[in-house]
Short mmCIF file of C-alpha atoms and ligand atoms in Angstrom, two decimals:
data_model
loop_
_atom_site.label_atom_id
_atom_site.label_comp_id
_atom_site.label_asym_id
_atom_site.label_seq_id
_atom_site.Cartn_x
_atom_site.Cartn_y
_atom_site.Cartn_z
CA UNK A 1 -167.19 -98.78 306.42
CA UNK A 2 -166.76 -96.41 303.58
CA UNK A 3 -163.68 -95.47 301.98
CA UNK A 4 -163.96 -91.93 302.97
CA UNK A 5 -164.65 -93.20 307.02
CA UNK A 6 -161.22 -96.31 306.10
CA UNK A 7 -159.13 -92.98 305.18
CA UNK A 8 -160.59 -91.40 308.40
CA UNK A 9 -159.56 -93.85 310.02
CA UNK A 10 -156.04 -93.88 308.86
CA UNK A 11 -155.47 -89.99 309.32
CA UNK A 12 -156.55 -89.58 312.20
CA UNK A 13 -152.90 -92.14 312.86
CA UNK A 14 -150.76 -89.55 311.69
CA UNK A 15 -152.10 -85.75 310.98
CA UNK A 16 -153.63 -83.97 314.14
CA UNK A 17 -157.68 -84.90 314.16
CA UNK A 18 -156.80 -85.94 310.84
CA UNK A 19 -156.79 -83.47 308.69
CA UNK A 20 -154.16 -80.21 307.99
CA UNK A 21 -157.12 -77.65 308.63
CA UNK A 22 -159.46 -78.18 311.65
CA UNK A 23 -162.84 -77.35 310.02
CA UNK A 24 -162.12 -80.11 307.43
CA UNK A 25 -162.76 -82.42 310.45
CA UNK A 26 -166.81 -82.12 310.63
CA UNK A 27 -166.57 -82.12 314.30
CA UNK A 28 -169.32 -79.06 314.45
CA UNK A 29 -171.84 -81.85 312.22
CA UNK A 30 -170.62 -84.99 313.37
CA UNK A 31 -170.20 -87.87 310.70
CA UNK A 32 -166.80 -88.21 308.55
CA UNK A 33 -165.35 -86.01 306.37
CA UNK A 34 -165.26 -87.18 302.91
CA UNK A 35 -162.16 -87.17 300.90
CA UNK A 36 -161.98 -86.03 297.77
CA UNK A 37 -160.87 -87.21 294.56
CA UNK A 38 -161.58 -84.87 291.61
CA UNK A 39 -163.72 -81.71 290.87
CA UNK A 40 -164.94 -80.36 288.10
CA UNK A 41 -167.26 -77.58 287.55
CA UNK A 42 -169.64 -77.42 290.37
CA UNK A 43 -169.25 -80.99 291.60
CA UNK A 44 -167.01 -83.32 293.17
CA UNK A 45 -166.34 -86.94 293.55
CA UNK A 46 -165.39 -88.86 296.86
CA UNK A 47 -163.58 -91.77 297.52
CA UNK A 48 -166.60 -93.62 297.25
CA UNK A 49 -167.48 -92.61 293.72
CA UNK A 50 -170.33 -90.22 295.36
CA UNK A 51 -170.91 -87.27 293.41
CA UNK A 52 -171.69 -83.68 295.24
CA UNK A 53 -172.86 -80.06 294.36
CA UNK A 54 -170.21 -78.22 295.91
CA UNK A 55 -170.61 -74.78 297.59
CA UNK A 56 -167.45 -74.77 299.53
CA UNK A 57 -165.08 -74.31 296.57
CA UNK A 58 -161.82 -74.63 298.72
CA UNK A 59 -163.18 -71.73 300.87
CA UNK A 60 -163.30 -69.60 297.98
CA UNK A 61 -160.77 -70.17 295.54
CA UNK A 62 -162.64 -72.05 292.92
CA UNK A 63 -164.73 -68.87 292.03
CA UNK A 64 -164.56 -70.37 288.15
CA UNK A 65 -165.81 -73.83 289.18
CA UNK A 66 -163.37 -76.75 289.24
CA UNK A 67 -160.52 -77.69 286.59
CA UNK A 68 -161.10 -74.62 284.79
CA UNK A 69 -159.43 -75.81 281.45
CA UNK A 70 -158.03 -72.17 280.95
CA UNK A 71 -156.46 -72.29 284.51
CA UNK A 72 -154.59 -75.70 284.39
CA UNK A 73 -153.74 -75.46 280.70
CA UNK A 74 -151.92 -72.39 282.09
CA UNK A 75 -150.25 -74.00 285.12
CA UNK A 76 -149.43 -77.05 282.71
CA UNK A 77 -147.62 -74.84 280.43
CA UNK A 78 -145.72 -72.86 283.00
CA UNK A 79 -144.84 -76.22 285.06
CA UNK A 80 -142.93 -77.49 282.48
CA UNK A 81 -140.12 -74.78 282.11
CA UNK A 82 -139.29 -75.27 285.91
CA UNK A 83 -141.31 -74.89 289.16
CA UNK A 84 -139.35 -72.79 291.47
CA UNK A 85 -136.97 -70.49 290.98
CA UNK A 86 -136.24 -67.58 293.99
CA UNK A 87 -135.83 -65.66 291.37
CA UNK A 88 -137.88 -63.41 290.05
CA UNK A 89 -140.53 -63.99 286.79
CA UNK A 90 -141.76 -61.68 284.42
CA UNK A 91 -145.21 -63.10 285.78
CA UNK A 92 -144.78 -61.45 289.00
CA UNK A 93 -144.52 -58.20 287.11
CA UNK A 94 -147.82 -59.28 285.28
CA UNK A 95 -149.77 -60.23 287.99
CA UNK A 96 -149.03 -57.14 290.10
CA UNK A 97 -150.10 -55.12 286.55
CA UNK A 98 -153.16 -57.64 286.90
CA UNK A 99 -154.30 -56.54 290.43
CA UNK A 100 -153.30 -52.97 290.05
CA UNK A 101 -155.59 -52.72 286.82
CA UNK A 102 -158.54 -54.67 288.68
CA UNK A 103 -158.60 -53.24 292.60
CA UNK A 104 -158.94 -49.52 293.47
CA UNK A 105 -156.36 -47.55 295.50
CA UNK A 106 -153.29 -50.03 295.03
CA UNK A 107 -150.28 -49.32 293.64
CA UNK A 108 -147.81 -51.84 294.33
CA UNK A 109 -148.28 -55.36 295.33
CA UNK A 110 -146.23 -57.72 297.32
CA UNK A 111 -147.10 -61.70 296.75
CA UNK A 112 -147.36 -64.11 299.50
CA UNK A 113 -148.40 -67.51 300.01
CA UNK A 114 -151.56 -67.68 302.34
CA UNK A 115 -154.03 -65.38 303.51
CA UNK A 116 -152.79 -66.00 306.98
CA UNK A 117 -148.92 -64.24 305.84
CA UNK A 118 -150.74 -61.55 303.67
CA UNK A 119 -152.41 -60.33 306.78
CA UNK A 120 -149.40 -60.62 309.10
CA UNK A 121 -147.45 -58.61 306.74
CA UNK A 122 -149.94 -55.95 306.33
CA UNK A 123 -150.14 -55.78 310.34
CA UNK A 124 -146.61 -55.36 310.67
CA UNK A 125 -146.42 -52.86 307.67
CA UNK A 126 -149.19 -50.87 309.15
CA UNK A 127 -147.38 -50.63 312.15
CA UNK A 128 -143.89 -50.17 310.55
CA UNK A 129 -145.31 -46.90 308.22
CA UNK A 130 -147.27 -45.30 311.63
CA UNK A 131 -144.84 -46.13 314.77
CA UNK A 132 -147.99 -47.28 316.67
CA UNK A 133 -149.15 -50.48 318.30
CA UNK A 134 -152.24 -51.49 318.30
CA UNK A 135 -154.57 -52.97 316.22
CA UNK A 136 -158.52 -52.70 315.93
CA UNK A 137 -160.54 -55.83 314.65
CA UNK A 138 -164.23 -57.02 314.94
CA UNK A 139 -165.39 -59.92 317.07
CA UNK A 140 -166.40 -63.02 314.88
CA UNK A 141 -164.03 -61.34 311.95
CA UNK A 142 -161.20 -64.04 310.69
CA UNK A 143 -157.75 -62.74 309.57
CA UNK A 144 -155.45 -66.26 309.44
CA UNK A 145 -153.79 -67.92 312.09
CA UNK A 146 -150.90 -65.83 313.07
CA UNK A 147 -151.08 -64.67 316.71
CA UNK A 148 -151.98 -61.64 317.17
CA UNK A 149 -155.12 -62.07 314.83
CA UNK A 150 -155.96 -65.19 317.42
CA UNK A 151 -157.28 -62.77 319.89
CA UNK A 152 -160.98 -62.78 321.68
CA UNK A 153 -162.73 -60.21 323.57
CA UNK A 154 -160.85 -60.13 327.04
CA UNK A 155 -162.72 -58.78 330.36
CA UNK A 156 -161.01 -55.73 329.86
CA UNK A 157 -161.25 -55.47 326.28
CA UNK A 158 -161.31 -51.83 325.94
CA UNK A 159 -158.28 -51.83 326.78
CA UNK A 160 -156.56 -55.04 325.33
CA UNK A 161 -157.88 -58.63 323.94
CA UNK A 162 -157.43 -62.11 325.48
CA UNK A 163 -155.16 -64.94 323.94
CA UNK A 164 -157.90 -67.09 321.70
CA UNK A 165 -155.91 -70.35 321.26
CA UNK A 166 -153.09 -71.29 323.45
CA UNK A 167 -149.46 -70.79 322.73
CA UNK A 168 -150.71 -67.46 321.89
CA UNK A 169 -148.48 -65.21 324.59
CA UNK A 170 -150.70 -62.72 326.67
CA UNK A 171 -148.08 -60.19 324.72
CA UNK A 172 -149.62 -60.81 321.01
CA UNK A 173 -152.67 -60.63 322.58
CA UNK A 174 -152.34 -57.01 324.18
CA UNK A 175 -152.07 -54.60 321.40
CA UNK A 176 -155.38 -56.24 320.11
CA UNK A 177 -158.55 -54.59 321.02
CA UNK A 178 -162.28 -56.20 319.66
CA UNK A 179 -164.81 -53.92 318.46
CA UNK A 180 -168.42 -55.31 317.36
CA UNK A 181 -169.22 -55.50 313.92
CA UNK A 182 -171.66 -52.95 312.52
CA UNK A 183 -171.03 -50.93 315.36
CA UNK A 184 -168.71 -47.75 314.87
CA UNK A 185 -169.86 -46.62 318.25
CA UNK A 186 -167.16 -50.02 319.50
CA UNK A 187 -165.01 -48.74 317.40
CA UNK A 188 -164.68 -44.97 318.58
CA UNK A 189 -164.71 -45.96 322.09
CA UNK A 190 -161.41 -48.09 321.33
CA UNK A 191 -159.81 -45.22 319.57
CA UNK A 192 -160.49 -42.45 321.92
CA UNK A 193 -159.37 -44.63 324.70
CA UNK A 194 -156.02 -45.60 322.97
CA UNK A 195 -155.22 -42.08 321.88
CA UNK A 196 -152.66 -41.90 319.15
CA UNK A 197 -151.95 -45.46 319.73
CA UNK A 198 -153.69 -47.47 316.98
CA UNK A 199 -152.28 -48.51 313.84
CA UNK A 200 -155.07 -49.76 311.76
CA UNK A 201 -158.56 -51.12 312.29
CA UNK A 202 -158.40 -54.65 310.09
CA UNK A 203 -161.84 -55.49 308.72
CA UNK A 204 -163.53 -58.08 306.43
CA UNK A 205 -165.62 -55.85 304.32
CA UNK A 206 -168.07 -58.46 304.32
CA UNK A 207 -167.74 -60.83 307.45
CA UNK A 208 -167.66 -64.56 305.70
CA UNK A 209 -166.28 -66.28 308.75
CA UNK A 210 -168.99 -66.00 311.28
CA UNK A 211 -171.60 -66.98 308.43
CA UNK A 212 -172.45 -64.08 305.97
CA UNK A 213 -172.60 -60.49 307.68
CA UNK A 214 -173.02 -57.72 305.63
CA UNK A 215 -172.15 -54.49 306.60
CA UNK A 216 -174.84 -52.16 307.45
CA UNK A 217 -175.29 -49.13 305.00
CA UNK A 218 -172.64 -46.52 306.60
CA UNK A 219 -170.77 -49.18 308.53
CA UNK A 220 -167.56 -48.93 306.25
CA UNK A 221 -167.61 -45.40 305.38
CA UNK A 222 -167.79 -44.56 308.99
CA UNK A 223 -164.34 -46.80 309.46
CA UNK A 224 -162.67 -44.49 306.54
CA UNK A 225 -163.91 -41.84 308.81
CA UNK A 226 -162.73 -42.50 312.09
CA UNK A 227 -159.49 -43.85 310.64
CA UNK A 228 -158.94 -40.61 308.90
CA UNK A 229 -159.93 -38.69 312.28
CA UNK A 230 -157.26 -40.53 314.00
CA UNK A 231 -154.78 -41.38 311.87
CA UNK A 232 -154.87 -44.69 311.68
CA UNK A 233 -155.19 -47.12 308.18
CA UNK A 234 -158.23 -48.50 307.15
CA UNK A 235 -157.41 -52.86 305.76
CA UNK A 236 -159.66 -54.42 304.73
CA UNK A 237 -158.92 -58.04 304.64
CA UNK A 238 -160.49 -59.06 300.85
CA UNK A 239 -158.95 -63.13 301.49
CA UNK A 240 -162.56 -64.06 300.67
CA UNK A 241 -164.28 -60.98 299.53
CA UNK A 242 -161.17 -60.06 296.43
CA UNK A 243 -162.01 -60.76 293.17
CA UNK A 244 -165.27 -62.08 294.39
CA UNK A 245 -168.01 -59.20 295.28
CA UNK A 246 -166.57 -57.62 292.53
CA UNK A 247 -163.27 -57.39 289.98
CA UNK A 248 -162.11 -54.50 292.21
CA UNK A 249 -163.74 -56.69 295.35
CA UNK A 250 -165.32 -54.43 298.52
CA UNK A 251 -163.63 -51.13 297.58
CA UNK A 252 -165.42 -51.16 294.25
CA UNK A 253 -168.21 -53.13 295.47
CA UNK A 254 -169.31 -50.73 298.48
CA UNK A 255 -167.91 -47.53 297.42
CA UNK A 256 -165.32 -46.95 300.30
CA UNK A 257 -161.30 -46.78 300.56
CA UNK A 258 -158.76 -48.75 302.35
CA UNK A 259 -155.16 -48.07 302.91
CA UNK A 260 -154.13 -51.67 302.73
CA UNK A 261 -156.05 -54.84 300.95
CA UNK A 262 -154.94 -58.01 301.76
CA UNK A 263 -155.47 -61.27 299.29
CA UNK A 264 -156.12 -64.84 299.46
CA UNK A 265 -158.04 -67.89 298.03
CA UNK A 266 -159.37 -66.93 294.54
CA UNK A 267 -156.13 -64.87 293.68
CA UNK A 268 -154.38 -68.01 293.49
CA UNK A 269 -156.79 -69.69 291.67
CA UNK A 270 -156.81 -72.82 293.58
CA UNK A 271 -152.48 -72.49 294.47
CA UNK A 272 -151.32 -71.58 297.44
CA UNK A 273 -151.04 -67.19 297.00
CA UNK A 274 -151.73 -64.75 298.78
CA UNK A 275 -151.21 -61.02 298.74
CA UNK A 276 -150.45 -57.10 300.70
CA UNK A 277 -151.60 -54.23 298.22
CA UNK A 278 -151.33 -50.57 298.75
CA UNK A 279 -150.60 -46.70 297.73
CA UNK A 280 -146.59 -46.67 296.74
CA UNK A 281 -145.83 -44.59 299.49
CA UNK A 282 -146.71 -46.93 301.85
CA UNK A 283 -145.33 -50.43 300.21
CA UNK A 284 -142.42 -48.73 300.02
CA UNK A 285 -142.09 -49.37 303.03
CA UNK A 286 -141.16 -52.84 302.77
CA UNK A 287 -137.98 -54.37 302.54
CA UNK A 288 -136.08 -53.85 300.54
CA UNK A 289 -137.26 -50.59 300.00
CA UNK A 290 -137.71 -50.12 303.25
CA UNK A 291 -137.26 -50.74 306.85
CA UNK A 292 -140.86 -53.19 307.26
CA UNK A 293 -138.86 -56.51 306.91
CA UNK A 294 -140.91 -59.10 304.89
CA UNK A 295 -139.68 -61.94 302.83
CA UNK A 296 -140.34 -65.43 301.10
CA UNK A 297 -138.72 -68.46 299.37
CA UNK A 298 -141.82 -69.52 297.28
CA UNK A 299 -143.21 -66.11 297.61
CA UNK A 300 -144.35 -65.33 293.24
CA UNK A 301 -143.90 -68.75 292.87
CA UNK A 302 -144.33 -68.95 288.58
CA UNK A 303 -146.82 -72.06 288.82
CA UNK A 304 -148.95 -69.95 291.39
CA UNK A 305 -148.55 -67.07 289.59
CA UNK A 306 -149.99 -68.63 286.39
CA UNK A 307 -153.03 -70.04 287.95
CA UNK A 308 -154.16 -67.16 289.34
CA UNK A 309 -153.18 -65.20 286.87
CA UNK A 310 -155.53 -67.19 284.50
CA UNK A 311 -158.20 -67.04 287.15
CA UNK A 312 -158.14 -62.94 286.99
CA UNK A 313 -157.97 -62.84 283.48
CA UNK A 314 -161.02 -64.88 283.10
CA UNK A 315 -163.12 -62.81 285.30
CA UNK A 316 -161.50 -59.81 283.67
CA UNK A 317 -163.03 -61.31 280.27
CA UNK A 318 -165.97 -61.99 281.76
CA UNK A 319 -167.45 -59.47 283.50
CA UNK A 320 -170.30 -60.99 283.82
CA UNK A 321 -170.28 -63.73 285.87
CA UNK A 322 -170.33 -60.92 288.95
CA UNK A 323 -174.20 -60.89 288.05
CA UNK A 324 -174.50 -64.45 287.10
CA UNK A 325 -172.94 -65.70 290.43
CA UNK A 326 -175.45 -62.93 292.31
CA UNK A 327 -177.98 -63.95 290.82
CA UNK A 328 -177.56 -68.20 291.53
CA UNK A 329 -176.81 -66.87 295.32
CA UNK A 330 -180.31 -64.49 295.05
CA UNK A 331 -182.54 -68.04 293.99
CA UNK A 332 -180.81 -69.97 296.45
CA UNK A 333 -182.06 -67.86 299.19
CA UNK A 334 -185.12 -66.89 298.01
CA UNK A 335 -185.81 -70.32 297.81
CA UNK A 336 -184.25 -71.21 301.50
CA UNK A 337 -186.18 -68.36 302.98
CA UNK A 338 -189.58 -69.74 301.21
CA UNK A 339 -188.76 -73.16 302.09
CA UNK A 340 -188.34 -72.18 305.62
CA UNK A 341 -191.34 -70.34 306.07
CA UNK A 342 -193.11 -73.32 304.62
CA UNK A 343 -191.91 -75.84 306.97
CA UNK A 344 -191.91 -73.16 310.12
CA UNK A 345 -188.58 -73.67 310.63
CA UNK A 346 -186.82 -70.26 312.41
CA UNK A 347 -184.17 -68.84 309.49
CA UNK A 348 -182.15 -65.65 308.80
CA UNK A 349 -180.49 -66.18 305.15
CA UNK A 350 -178.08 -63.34 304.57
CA UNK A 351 -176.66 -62.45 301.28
CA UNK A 352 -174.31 -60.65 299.58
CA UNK A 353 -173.05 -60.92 295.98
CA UNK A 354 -172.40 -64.76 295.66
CA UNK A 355 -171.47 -65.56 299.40
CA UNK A 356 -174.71 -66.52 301.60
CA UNK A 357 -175.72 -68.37 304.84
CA UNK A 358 -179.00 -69.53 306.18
CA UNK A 359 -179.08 -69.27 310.25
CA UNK A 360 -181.40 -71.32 312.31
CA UNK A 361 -182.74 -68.30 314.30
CA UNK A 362 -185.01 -65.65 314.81
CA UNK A 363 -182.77 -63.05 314.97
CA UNK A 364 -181.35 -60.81 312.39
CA UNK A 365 -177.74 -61.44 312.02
CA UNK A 366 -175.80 -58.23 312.28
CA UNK A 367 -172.82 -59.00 314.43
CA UNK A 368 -171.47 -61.92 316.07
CA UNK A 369 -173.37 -62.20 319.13
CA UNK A 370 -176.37 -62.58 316.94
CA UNK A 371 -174.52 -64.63 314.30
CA UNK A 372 -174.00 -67.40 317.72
CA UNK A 373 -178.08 -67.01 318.51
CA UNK A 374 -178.25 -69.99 315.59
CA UNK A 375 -178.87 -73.34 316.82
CA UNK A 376 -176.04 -75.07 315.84
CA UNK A 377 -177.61 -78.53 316.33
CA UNK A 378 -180.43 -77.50 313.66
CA UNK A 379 -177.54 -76.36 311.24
CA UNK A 380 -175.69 -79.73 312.12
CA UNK A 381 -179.01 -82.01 311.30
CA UNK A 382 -179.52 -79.52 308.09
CA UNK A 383 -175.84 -79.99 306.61
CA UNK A 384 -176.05 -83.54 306.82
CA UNK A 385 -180.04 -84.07 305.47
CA UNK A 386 -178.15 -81.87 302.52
CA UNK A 387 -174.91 -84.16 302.03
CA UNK A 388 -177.52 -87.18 302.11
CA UNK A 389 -178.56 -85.37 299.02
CA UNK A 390 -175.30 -84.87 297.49
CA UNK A 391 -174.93 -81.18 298.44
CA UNK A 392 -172.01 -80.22 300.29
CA UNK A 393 -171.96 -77.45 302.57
CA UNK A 394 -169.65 -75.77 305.01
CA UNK A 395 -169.19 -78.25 307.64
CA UNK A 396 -170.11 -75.41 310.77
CA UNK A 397 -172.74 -72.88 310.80
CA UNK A 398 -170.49 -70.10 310.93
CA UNK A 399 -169.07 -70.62 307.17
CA UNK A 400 -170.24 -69.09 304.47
CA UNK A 401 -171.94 -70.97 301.17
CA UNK A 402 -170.11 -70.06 298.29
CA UNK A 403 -171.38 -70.25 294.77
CA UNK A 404 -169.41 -70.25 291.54
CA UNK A 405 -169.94 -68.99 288.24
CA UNK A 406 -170.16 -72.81 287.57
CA UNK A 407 -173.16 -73.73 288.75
CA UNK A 408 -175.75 -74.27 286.67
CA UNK A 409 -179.55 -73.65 286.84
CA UNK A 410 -179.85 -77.29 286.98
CA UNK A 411 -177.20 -77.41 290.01
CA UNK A 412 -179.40 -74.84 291.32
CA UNK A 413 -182.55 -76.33 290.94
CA UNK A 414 -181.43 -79.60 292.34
CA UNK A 415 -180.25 -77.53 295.76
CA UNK A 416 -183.53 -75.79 296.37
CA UNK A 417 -185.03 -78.90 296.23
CA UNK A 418 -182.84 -80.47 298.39
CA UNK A 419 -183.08 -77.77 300.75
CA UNK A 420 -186.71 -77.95 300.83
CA UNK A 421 -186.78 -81.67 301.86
CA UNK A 422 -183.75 -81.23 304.57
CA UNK A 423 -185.65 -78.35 305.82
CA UNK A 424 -188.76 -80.63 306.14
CA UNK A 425 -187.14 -82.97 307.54
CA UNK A 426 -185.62 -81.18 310.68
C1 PLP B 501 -159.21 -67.61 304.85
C2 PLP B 501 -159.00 -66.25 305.41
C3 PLP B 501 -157.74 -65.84 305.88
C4 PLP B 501 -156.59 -66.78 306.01
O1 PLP B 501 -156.17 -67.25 304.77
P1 PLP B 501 -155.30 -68.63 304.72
O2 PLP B 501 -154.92 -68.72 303.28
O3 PLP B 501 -156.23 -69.70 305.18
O4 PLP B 501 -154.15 -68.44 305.62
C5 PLP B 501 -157.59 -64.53 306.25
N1 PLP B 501 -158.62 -63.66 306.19
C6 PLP B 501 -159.84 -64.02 305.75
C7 PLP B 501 -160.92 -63.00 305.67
C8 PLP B 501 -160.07 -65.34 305.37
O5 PLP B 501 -161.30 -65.71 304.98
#
């Protein structure tokens, strides 16, 4: 047994399949997850002193690489003059100046601590600031855990979606309604049938949990559109897509305004942060400004706030690892999409600025009904051909590969060629 499958073993005893975050688990590849021990740059080590490229980068977060020495000589540094106060830091103040400078359309910024809270928060301001009830997302789009978010597409879903995890009440689930990605057509049907009754339509600009969608040319304007039509706000939840399509993420990236943004993963720089960003008029709002109550003890924590404060800064100084990380993500599937034609194996690769995803089908992938045509079982036998290799993927098909400013044309090099022999081998 290896030490990574002996730890299996022993957390499984005591945290829930165990790990604290189900896709950790592998169950969608099979095999054992392996536990890490250190990262830096591009790679990581294992228990078992196995070395891996890594494209997961915490789910996004490690945008820089691993152990950025800029990023933990700045958490060092700010650790040692305390680590928690509830009070608050002139690096709050800074990192709000940070975001403001970097993202379009925001004003004011309140700090949270996961991606999960940041959208929450903007649900409940969105609904606070227009008296209305309801809520539009996409099918296959993630926004967190919290429950109304954890909502599929019922039988009667034009009029109200269908509890997607249990313990989720039947009343969370009801002022949800599912539209289809890429398709505004959904998405006007919802809103002429719920009249004056929608608050926002929540989108990822990019979808980056069903795979990599991008949106179709038109797709996002046409949201600003209909919002504006009906008078509801446009979020778009940038947890994955912030800081990372772009310094000023999918607004600047795609051209197109949202009322609210909402922050995760790389604003933290590897901490636990997240964030709610809008105009002042509406995050004034909030408590206690206003009567949208919000709160949070570690909420600007200083140690976060450093990290991720460091991260921004970096890729504030460095413009140009926007076209470097593009670029990496380009080769890789170019390379994929060669490699696959070579070995006649069925593959879609879609990608946008670093984030990609190859699917094992013949079908483009423009929503999530096509993102599910991709045999799993393929992408399954694929991931673990790659780990063999010492690549690690996203343990389930419907992740998306994310590459780093950090790796390096060799990293690169070695993955194409890795891919090229998993792909034969299938
Ligand atoms: C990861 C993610 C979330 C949830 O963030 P957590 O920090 O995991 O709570 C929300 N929205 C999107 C788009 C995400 O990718």
């Amino acid at each position: 047994m290896s030490r990574s499958e002996e730890l299996f073993e022993r957390a499984k005893k005591v945290l829930p399949g165990g790990v604290n975050s189900p896709v950790r688990a592998f169950r969608a590849v099979g095999g054992s997850p392996r536990f890490v021990v250190k990262g830096l740059g591009s790679h990581i080590l294992d228990e078992d002193g196995l070395e891996y490229i890594d494209y997961i980068g915490s789910w996004g977060p490690m945008v820089l690489g691993h152990s950025h020495p800029d990023i933990l000589k700045a958490v060092y540094d700010r650790m040692v003059n305390g680590l928690s106060f509830g009070a608050p830091t002139a690096l709050e103040i800074e990192m709000a100046e940070k975001m403001i400078s970097m993202v379009p359309n925001i004003e004011m910024v309140r700090m949270v601590n996961s991606g999960t809270e940041a959208v929450m928060s903007a649900l409940r301001l969105a609904r606070g600031a227009t008296g209305r009830d309801k809520i539009i997302k996409f099918e296959g789009c993630y926004h967190g855990h919290s429950d109304s978010m954890l909502v599929g597409a019922g039988s009667g879903a034009l009029t109200q979606g269908e509890p997607d995890s249990k313990g989720v009440t039947k009343g969370a689930a009801q002022d949800t309604l599912m539209a289809q990605y890429n398709d505004l057509a959904s998405v006007e049907r919802l809103l002429d049938a719920n009249l004056g009754q929608v608050a926002a339509v929540i989108v990822e600009p990019v979808a980056a949990n069903m795979g990599v969608v991008p949106p179709k040319n038109g797709f996002l304007q046409g949201l600003r559109d209909l919002c504006d039509k009906h008078g509801a706000l446009l979020i778009f939840d940038e947890v994955i897509t912030g800081f990372r399509l772009a310094a000023g993420g999918a607004q600047e990236y795609f051209g197109v305004r949202a009322d609210l943004v909402t922050f995760g993963k790389i604003i933290g720089g590897g901490m636990p942060v997240g964030a709610y960003a809008g105009s002042r008029a509406l995050m004034e709002q909030v408590a206690p400004c206003g009567p949208v109550y919000q709160a949070g003890t570690l909420s600007g924590n200083p140690v976060a706030m450093a990290a991720g404060l460091a991260q921004l800064q970096i890729l504030t100084d460095h413009p140009e690892v926007y076209t470097v990380m593009e670029t990496s993500a380009q080769y890789i599937a170019n390379h994929l999409r060669a490699s696959a034609e070579k070995h006649g194996v069925k593959m879609q690769v879609n990608q946008v600025g670093s984030l990609l995803c190859p699917y094992f089908t013949d079908t483009p992938v423009d929503c999530f009904a096509a993102a599910k045509t991709s045999d799993t079982k393929k992408y399954a036998k694929y991931f673990n051909e790659m780990l063999l290799r010492g690549v690690y993927l996203a343990p389930s098909q419907f992740e998306a590969m994310f590459v780093s400013s950090a790796h390096t044309q060799k990293d690169l090099a070695f993955t194409v060629q890795a891919a090229d022999e998993s792909l034969a081998a299938l």
